[in-house]
Short mmCIF file of C-alpha atoms and ligand atoms in Angstrom, two decimals:
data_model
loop_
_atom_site.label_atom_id
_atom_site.label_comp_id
_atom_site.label_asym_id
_atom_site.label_seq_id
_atom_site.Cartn_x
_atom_site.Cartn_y
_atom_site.Cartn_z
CA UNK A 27 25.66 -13.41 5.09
CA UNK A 28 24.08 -10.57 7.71
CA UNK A 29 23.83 -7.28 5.16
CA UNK A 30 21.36 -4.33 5.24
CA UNK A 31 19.20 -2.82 2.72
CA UNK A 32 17.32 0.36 2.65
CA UNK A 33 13.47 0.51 2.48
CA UNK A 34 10.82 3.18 2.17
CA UNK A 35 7.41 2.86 3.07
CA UNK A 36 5.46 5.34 0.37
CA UNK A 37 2.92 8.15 0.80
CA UNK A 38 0.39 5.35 -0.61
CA UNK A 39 0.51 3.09 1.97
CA UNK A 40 0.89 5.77 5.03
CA UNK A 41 -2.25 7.48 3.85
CA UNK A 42 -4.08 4.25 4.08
CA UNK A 43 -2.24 3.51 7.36
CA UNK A 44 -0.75 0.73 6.58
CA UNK A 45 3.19 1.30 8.16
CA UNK A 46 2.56 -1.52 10.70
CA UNK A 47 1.01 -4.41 8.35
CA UNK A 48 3.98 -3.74 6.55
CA UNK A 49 6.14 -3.31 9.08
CA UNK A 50 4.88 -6.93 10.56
CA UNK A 51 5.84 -8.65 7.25
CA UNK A 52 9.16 -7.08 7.39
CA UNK A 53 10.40 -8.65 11.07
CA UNK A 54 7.96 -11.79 9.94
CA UNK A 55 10.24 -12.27 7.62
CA UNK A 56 13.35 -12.22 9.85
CA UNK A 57 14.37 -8.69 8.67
CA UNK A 58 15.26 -6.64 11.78
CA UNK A 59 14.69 -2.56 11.65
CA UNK A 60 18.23 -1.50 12.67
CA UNK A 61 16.69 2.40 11.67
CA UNK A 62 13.68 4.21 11.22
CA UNK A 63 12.13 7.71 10.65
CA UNK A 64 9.21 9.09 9.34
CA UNK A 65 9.55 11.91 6.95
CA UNK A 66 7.81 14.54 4.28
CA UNK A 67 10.22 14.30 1.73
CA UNK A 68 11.38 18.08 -0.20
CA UNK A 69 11.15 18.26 -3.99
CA UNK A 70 15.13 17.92 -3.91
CA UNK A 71 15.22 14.82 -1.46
CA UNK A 72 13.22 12.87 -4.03
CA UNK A 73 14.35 14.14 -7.40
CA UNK A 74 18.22 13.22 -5.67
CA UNK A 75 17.16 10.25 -4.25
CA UNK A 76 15.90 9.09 -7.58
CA UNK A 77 18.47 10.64 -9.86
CA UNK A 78 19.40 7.77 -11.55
CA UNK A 79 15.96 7.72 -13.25
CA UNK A 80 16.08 11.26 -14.01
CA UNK A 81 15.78 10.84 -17.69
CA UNK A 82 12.80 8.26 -17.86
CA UNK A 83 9.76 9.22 -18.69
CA UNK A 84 8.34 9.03 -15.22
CA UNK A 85 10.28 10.39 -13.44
CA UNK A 86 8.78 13.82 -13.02
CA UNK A 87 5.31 11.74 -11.91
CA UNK A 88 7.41 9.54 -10.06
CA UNK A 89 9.00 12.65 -8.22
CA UNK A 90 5.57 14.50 -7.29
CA UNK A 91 4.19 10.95 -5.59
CA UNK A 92 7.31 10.72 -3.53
CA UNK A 93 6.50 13.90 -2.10
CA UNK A 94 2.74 14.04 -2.08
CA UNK A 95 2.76 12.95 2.09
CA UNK A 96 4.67 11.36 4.58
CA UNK A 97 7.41 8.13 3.87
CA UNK A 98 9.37 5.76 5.99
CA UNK A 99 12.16 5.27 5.83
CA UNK A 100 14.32 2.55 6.79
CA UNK A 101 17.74 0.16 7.07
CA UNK A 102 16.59 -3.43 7.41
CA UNK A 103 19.18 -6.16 8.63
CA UNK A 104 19.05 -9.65 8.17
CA UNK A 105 20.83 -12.82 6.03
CA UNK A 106 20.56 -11.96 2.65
CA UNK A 107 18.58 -8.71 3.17
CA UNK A 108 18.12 -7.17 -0.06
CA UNK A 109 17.55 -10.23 -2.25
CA UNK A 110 15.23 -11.28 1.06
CA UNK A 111 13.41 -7.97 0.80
CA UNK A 112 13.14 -8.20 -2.94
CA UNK A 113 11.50 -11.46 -2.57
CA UNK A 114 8.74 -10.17 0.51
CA UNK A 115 8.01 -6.53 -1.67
CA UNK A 116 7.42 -8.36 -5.12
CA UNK A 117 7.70 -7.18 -8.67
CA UNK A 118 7.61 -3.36 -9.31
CA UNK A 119 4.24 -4.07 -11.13
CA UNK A 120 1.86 -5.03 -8.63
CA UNK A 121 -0.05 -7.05 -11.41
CA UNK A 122 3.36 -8.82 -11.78
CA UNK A 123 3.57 -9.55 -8.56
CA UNK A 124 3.50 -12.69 -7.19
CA UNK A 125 0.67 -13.53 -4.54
CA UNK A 126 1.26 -13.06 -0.59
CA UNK A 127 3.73 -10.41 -1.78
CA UNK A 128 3.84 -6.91 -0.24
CA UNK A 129 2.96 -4.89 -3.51
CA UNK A 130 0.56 -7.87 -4.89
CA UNK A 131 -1.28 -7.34 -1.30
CA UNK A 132 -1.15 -3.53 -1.06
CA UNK A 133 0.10 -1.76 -3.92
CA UNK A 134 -2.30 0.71 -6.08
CA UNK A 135 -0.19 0.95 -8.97
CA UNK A 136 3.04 0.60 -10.77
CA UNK A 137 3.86 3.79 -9.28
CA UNK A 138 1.85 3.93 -5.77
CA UNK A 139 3.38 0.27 -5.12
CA UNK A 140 3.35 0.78 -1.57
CA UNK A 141 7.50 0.36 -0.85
CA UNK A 142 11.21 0.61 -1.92
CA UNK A 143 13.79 -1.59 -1.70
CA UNK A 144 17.47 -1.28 -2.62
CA UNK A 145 18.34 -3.38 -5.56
CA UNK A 146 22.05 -4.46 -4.67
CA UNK A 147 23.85 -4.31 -1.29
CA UNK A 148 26.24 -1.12 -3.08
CA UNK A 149 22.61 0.70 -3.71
CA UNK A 150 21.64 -0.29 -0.42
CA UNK A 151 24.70 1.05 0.77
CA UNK A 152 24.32 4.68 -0.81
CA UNK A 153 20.85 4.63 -0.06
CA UNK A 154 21.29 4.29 3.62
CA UNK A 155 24.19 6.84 3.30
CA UNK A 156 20.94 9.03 1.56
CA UNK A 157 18.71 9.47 4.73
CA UNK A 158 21.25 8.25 7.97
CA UNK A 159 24.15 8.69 9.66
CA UNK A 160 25.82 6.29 11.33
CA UNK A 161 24.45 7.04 14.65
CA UNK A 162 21.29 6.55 13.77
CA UNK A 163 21.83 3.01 12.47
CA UNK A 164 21.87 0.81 15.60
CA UNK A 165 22.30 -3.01 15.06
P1 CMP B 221 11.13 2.00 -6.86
O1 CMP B 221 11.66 0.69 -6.42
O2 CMP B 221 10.89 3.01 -5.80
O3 CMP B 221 12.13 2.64 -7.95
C1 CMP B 221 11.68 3.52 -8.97
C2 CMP B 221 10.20 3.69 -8.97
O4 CMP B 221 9.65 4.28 -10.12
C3 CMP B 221 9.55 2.33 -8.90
O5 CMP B 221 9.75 1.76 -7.63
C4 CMP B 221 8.12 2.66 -9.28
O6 CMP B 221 7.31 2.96 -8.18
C5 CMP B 221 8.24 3.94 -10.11
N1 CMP B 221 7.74 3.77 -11.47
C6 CMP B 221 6.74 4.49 -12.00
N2 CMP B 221 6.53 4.11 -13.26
C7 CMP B 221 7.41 3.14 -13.55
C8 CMP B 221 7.69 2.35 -14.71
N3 CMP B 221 6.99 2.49 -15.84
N4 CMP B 221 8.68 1.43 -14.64
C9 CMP B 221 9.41 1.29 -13.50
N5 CMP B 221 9.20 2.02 -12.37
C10 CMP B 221 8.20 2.92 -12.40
#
């Protein structure tokens, strides 16, 4: 089944330049970019972008990375695209993570861990919503 999911690329892993390697194991993976920007995300982007985590103990932390330099963000297409995504990112944890996996590759920590990915297709969905209109998604 063709769906999208939403992915960002964090402020880890454009400081250390690494948008294209990523970016290459993306459309390696048969995941086409249907959308893309790059962006310095405000205080109130992140904190409502993450809102469902507002009361966990990282969140504040969590908050300050997201807007500590530039993101990418992004709708990926493809069959099955947000368990597929799931599967190319890797656990949350990078330790956790298993090998050849985006975050067991690139990630600095549980929290620098290099990208996002929606975790259901009605996330994805709201997510996209989030950061695009519907001009600026082109299939
Ligand atoms: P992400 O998929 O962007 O969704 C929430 C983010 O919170 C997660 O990836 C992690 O980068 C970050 N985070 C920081 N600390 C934790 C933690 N202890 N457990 C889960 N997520 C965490």
């Amino acid at each position: 089944m063709t769906e999208r999911t939403f992915s960002i690329i964090k402020p880890d892993a454009t400081r250390r330049n690494l948008t294209g390697k990523i970016i290459d194991r993306l459309e390696t993976s048969g995941l086409r970019i249907v959308a893309q920007k790059r962006m310095w995300l405000s205080q109130k982007q992140a904190e409502g972008f993450y809102a469902v985590h507002k009361e966990r103990p990282f969140f504040h932390d969590l908050v300050k990375f997201m807007t500590s330099g530039p993101v990418v963000v992004q709708v990926l297409e493809g069959a099955n695209a947000v368990a597929k995504y799931r599967e190319i990112m890797g656990a949350t944890d990078p330790k956790k993570a298993n090998p050849g996996t985006i975050r067991k590759d690139f990630a600095e920590s549980i929290e620098a861990n290099s990208v996002h990915g929606s975790d259901s297709a009605e996330n994805a969905a709201i997510e996209i919503r989030y950061f695009f209109a519907d001009t600026e998604v082109v299939g």
